[in-house]
Each structure stands twice: as structure tokens, then as C-alpha cells.
Tab-separated table of C-alpha atoms in Angstrom:
chain	number	residue	atom	x	y	z
A	96	UNK	CA	232.231	186.405	238.469
A	97	UNK	CA	231.396	183.149	240.225
A	98	UNK	CA	228.064	182.967	238.385
A	99	UNK	CA	229.928	183.468	235.092
A	100	UNK	CA	232.274	180.563	235.885
A	101	UNK	CA	229.320	178.349	236.791
A	102	UNK	CA	227.693	179.177	233.464
A	103	UNK	CA	230.887	178.282	231.580
A	104	UNK	CA	231.100	174.941	233.375
A	105	UNK	CA	227.462	174.142	232.669
A	106	UNK	CA	227.471	175.324	229.048
A	107	UNK	CA	230.676	173.405	228.284
A	108	UNK	CA	229.249	170.195	229.694
A	109	UNK	CA	225.936	170.528	227.856
A	110	UNK	CA	227.548	171.427	224.527
A	111	UNK	CA	230.062	168.576	224.608
A	112	UNK	CA	227.330	166.066	225.473
A	113	UNK	CA	225.149	167.386	222.642
A	114	UNK	CA	227.999	167.299	220.112
A	115	UNK	CA	228.956	163.739	220.995
A	116	UNK	CA	225.300	162.721	220.981
A	117	UNK	CA	224.485	164.250	217.586
A	118	UNK	CA	227.685	163.039	215.937
A	119	UNK	CA	226.995	159.483	217.089
A	120	UNK	CA	223.254	159.326	216.481
A	121	UNK	CA	223.653	160.363	212.834
A	122	UNK	CA	226.501	157.871	212.428
A	123	UNK	CA	224.417	155.054	213.922
A	124	UNK	CA	221.011	155.932	212.456
A	125	UNK	CA	221.893	157.769	209.238
A	126	UNK	CA	224.251	155.789	207.038
A	127	UNK	CA	227.430	156.589	209.014
A	128	UNK	CA	227.254	160.370	208.583
A	129	UNK	CA	229.072	162.642	211.028
A	130	UNK	CA	227.077	165.752	211.870
A	131	UNK	CA	229.415	167.629	214.227
A	132	UNK	CA	232.821	166.733	212.787
A	133	UNK	CA	231.871	166.853	209.100
A	134	UNK	CA	235.391	166.359	207.729
A	135	UNK	CA	235.107	162.797	208.986
A	136	UNK	CA	232.571	162.266	206.212
A	137	UNK	CA	235.397	162.562	203.679
A	138	UNK	CA	236.940	159.436	205.188
A	139	UNK	CA	233.672	157.505	205.193
A	140	UNK	CA	232.968	158.653	201.620
A	141	UNK	CA	236.384	157.497	200.402
A	142	UNK	CA	235.992	154.165	202.179
A	143	UNK	CA	232.562	153.511	200.708
A	144	UNK	CA	233.716	154.455	197.216
A	145	UNK	CA	236.605	151.977	197.187
A	146	UNK	CA	234.210	149.352	198.515
A	147	UNK	CA	231.972	149.864	195.473
A	148	UNK	CA	229.216	151.816	197.173
A	149	UNK	CA	226.321	153.206	195.132
A	150	UNK	CA	225.471	156.867	194.568
A	151	UNK	CA	224.244	157.355	198.146
A	152	UNK	CA	227.846	157.775	199.246
A	153	UNK	CA	228.045	161.080	197.373
A	154	UNK	CA	225.371	162.592	199.617
A	155	UNK	CA	227.902	162.630	202.442
A	156	UNK	CA	229.747	165.392	200.624
A	157	UNK	CA	226.611	167.545	200.882
A	158	UNK	CA	227.296	167.931	204.590
A	159	UNK	CA	230.273	170.178	203.819
A	160	UNK	CA	228.456	173.075	202.029
A	161	UNK	CA	225.504	172.831	204.440
A	162	UNK	CA	227.901	173.083	207.365
A	163	UNK	CA	229.606	176.120	205.816
A	164	UNK	CA	226.268	177.847	205.198
A	165	UNK	CA	225.300	177.187	208.806
A	166	UNK	CA	228.529	178.700	210.117
A	167	UNK	CA	227.974	181.794	207.979
A	168	UNK	CA	224.406	182.009	209.272
A	169	UNK	CA	225.758	181.718	212.798
A	170	UNK	CA	228.082	184.646	212.167
A	171	UNK	CA	225.162	186.718	210.908
A	172	UNK	CA	222.987	185.847	213.912
A	173	UNK	CA	225.749	186.622	216.408
A	174	UNK	CA	226.295	190.013	214.773
A	175	UNK	CA	222.627	190.883	215.251
A	176	UNK	CA	222.153	189.823	218.876
A	177	UNK	CA	224.288	190.982	221.766
A	178	UNK	CA	223.250	187.933	223.764
A	179	UNK	CA	225.894	185.390	222.777
A	180	UNK	CA	223.838	182.401	223.873
A	181	UNK	CA	221.005	183.249	221.495
A	182	UNK	CA	222.904	181.239	218.875
A	183	UNK	CA	222.529	178.189	221.088
A	184	UNK	CA	218.781	178.742	221.368
A	185	UNK	CA	218.601	178.704	217.569
A	186	UNK	CA	220.498	175.415	217.577
A	187	UNK	CA	218.088	173.889	220.069
A	188	UNK	CA	215.036	174.943	218.076
A	189	UNK	CA	216.491	173.493	214.878
A	190	UNK	CA	217.167	170.163	216.606
A	191	UNK	CA	213.595	170.083	217.922
A	192	UNK	CA	212.248	170.786	214.440
A	193	UNK	CA	214.445	168.024	213.014
A	194	UNK	CA	213.178	165.527	215.560
A	195	UNK	CA	209.565	166.511	214.864
A	196	UNK	CA	210.121	166.056	211.129
A	197	UNK	CA	211.708	162.638	211.706
A	198	UNK	CA	208.699	161.573	213.751
A	199	UNK	CA	206.121	162.983	211.332
A	200	UNK	CA	207.771	161.265	208.355
A	201	UNK	CA	207.804	157.988	210.221
A	202	UNK	CA	211.574	157.689	210.411
A	203	UNK	CA	211.956	155.794	213.656
A	204	UNK	CA	213.761	152.628	212.641
A	205	UNK	CA	217.362	153.078	211.531
A	206	UNK	CA	217.686	150.169	209.138
A	207	UNK	CA	216.412	151.802	205.945
A	208	UNK	CA	218.151	154.505	203.936
A	209	UNK	CA	215.510	156.980	202.716
A	210	UNK	CA	215.283	160.643	201.756
A	211	UNK	CA	213.696	161.592	205.122
A	212	UNK	CA	216.808	160.203	206.793
A	213	UNK	CA	219.066	162.461	204.730
A	214	UNK	CA	216.775	165.467	205.197
A	215	UNK	CA	216.790	165.175	208.990
A	216	UNK	CA	220.523	164.464	209.014
A	217	UNK	CA	221.253	167.668	207.107
A	218	UNK	CA	219.127	169.557	209.631
A	219	UNK	CA	221.331	168.151	212.397
A	220	UNK	CA	224.437	169.129	210.423
A	221	UNK	CA	223.085	172.680	210.188
A	222	UNK	CA	222.481	172.769	213.945
A	223	UNK	CA	226.025	171.554	214.611
A	224	UNK	CA	227.347	174.244	212.299
A	225	UNK	CA	225.812	176.844	214.603
A	226	UNK	CA	227.500	175.246	217.592
A	227	UNK	CA	230.859	175.254	215.818
A	228	UNK	CA	230.346	178.920	214.944
A	229	UNK	CA	229.577	179.672	218.592
A	230	UNK	CA	232.807	178.005	219.661
A	231	UNK	CA	234.885	180.037	217.216
A	232	UNK	CA	233.183	183.365	217.850
A	233	UNK	CA	232.999	183.130	221.638
A	234	UNK	CA	235.984	181.066	222.738
A	235	UNK	CA	235.785	182.293	226.341
A	236	UNK	CA	232.235	180.990	226.797
A	237	UNK	CA	233.461	177.373	227.098
A	238	UNK	CA	236.533	175.549	228.378
A	239	UNK	CA	237.543	174.629	224.840
A	240	UNK	CA	236.165	173.307	221.541
A	241	UNK	CA	232.960	171.363	222.151
A	242	UNK	CA	232.661	169.457	218.876
A	243	UNK	CA	236.226	168.345	218.027
A	244	UNK	CA	238.116	166.653	220.816
A	245	UNK	CA	241.620	166.203	219.347
A	246	UNK	CA	242.814	169.586	220.596
A	247	UNK	CA	241.228	168.977	223.995
A	248	UNK	CA	242.936	165.596	224.329
A	249	UNK	CA	246.268	167.217	223.435
A	250	UNK	CA	245.841	169.950	226.044
A	251	UNK	CA	244.640	167.413	228.621
A	252	UNK	CA	247.780	165.315	228.135
A	253	UNK	CA	250.035	168.380	228.377
A	254	UNK	CA	248.313	169.521	231.584
A	255	UNK	CA	248.742	166.083	233.154
A	256	UNK	CA	252.444	166.084	232.320
A	257	UNK	CA	252.954	169.620	233.632
A	258	UNK	CA	251.022	168.875	236.820
A	259	UNK	CA	253.180	165.808	237.468
A	260	UNK	CA	256.368	167.783	236.823
A	261	UNK	CA	255.251	170.438	239.331
A	262	UNK	CA	255.126	167.804	242.039
A	263	UNK	CA	251.327	167.780	241.937
A	264	UNK	CA	251.260	171.302	243.400
A	265	UNK	CA	250.465	173.700	240.544
A	266	UNK	CA	246.789	174.659	240.837
A	267	UNK	CA	246.681	176.056	237.301
A	268	UNK	CA	247.552	172.715	235.756
A	269	UNK	CA	245.082	170.948	238.052
A	270	UNK	CA	242.398	173.365	236.864
A	271	UNK	CA	243.279	172.481	233.267
A	272	UNK	CA	242.928	168.791	234.048
A	273	UNK	CA	239.498	169.368	235.597
A	274	UNK	CA	238.396	171.321	232.532
A	275	UNK	CA	239.639	168.505	230.306
A	276	UNK	CA	237.643	165.981	232.302
A	277	UNK	CA	234.504	168.039	231.707
A	278	UNK	CA	234.987	168.382	227.932
A	279	UNK	CA	236.182	164.840	227.262
A	280	UNK	CA	233.834	163.219	229.752
A	281	UNK	CA	230.882	165.165	228.393
A	282	UNK	CA	231.642	164.213	224.805
A	283	UNK	CA	232.083	160.521	225.674
A	284	UNK	CA	228.816	160.561	227.627
A	285	UNK	CA	227.062	162.106	224.640
A	286	UNK	CA	228.497	159.470	222.306
A	287	UNK	CA	227.239	156.639	224.489
A	288	UNK	CA	223.781	158.180	224.821
A	289	UNK	CA	223.595	158.928	221.098
A	290	UNK	CA	224.504	155.374	220.155
A	291	UNK	CA	221.942	153.921	222.533
A	292	UNK	CA	219.061	156.243	221.602
A	293	UNK	CA	219.913	156.065	217.894
A	294	UNK	CA	219.752	152.286	217.974
A	295	UNK	CA	216.367	152.346	219.701
A	296	UNK	CA	214.572	155.292	218.094
A	297	UNK	CA	216.611	156.462	215.113
A	298	UNK	CA	216.818	160.163	214.319
A	299	UNK	CA	213.694	160.965	216.334
A	300	UNK	CA	216.107	160.943	219.247
A	301	UNK	CA	217.544	164.325	218.295
A	302	UNK	CA	214.661	165.955	220.160
A	303	UNK	CA	216.575	165.197	223.364
A	304	UNK	CA	219.583	167.442	222.642
A	305	UNK	CA	217.141	170.035	221.338
A	306	UNK	CA	215.366	170.086	224.693
A	307	UNK	CA	218.693	170.114	226.535
A	308	UNK	CA	219.888	173.117	224.542
A	309	UNK	CA	216.734	175.114	225.199
A	310	UNK	CA	216.950	174.300	228.921
A	311	UNK	CA	220.616	175.318	228.916
A	312	UNK	CA	219.759	178.626	227.285
A	313	UNK	CA	217.045	179.627	229.723
A	314	UNK	CA	218.923	178.351	232.778
A	315	UNK	CA	221.735	180.831	232.087
A	316	UNK	CA	219.192	183.691	232.154
A	317	UNK	CA	220.099	185.349	228.840
A	318	UNK	CA	218.629	188.563	227.481
A	319	UNK	CA	216.864	187.437	224.336
A	320	UNK	CA	215.517	190.828	223.234
A	321	UNK	CA	218.806	192.671	223.454
A	322	UNK	CA	219.519	193.328	219.784
A	323	UNK	CA	222.497	195.133	218.379
A	324	UNK	CA	221.706	198.205	216.306
């Protein structure tokens, strides 16, 4: 039981860092596209359209169907493998492939809008779709949503209020606060790292969350070959 709780703590931290990282690196290095929270692209699209943007703004809407296809693929994968974390391994491999493609196509600088940029960005969107699917399918594997923080902030605020009202004595509310610190702190850390790496190396930097995801998978000692019949 203790090992299970340690895995949840570790997986939550890694996933929130990766989500914040990927969301920020595509925003910084790929024409302000959100990869984890794709509905944010509707806002950016609307803003660019009223500002007289060219046809490139329409590509942001492509993130929505790609994200949906990824979530459906995630549902199919999770139905085939009894090991829940296998979905995360798939995400890590996809991020590594995306980073390799970015490097091979020479997309290192983030100042130029090109088709390789959009190709790699959509690969990241697909990877984030798998992570979102994981969060919906296996809600008990993390402390909360790892890609969208609004609900976590709401719960964090409610736990703080309840803990104060209990005279700072209720351990359940204190546990909720600690979980909120992990999810929110992890996401903020990922955002800062993504902005920094994206500014320096562009989308090639997505190899880092890919490596982190693979390490996370193997460190939790999953059973990869356990397939549902």
C-alpha cells in the first residue's frame, strides 16, 4: 500500500511537470499553440483573427481533432493492456520521436514558422491527448488532473479554507493541501522549464519530457507484457 502511494506521488509530480512543460514549450516555440490544454487554442485563434492574422491561425483548430483522435487511441490502448501505465510509456515514446523529428528537420530556432514546426507540435498534441486520456480513465493513479489546473486550484483553495476552519487540526484537509502543492507546484515548474528550454532550443526540447516519461514508467516497475484477452 505504501509503495502504491509513493508511485501516485511520483507519477503525479512527473505528469504535472510534463504537462506544464509541453504546454509552454509549444506556446513559446510554436506560434502560441497550447498542446495540453487545447481549448486554449480557440482563444488564441480568435485573438489572431481579429488582429488580421493570415491563414496560419486556422492551423490552431487542427489541434482539436488530433487531440480527440489521441484520446480515442488512448482508450483503445488502455482496453488492450492491463498495465495502466503502459499508456504513459506510449506518450514518452511519441515525445521522443517528436524531438528526434524536430532535430532531424533542423527545427532548433523558434523564430520561424514552418511546416516542421506544425508537424512536431501536432505530435506533442497527440502525446498530451494520451495523458489526458490516462487521467480520465485512471483517476486514482494521480492526485488530480495533471494537464488542467483550474479544478486543482479550486480544490486547493477549498482545502486551505477547511483546514483553517478546523483550527489547523484536520489531517485530511492538510493531506489535500499537500497534494495540491504537488500538482500545482509541478505544473508551474514544468511551465518555467518549458519556457526556458523552448527559448533556447525550440521544439527539440520535447525530448526531455519524453525521457522523463520513460524513466517514470520503468521506475514504477510495470508489467508491460500483461495483455488483456
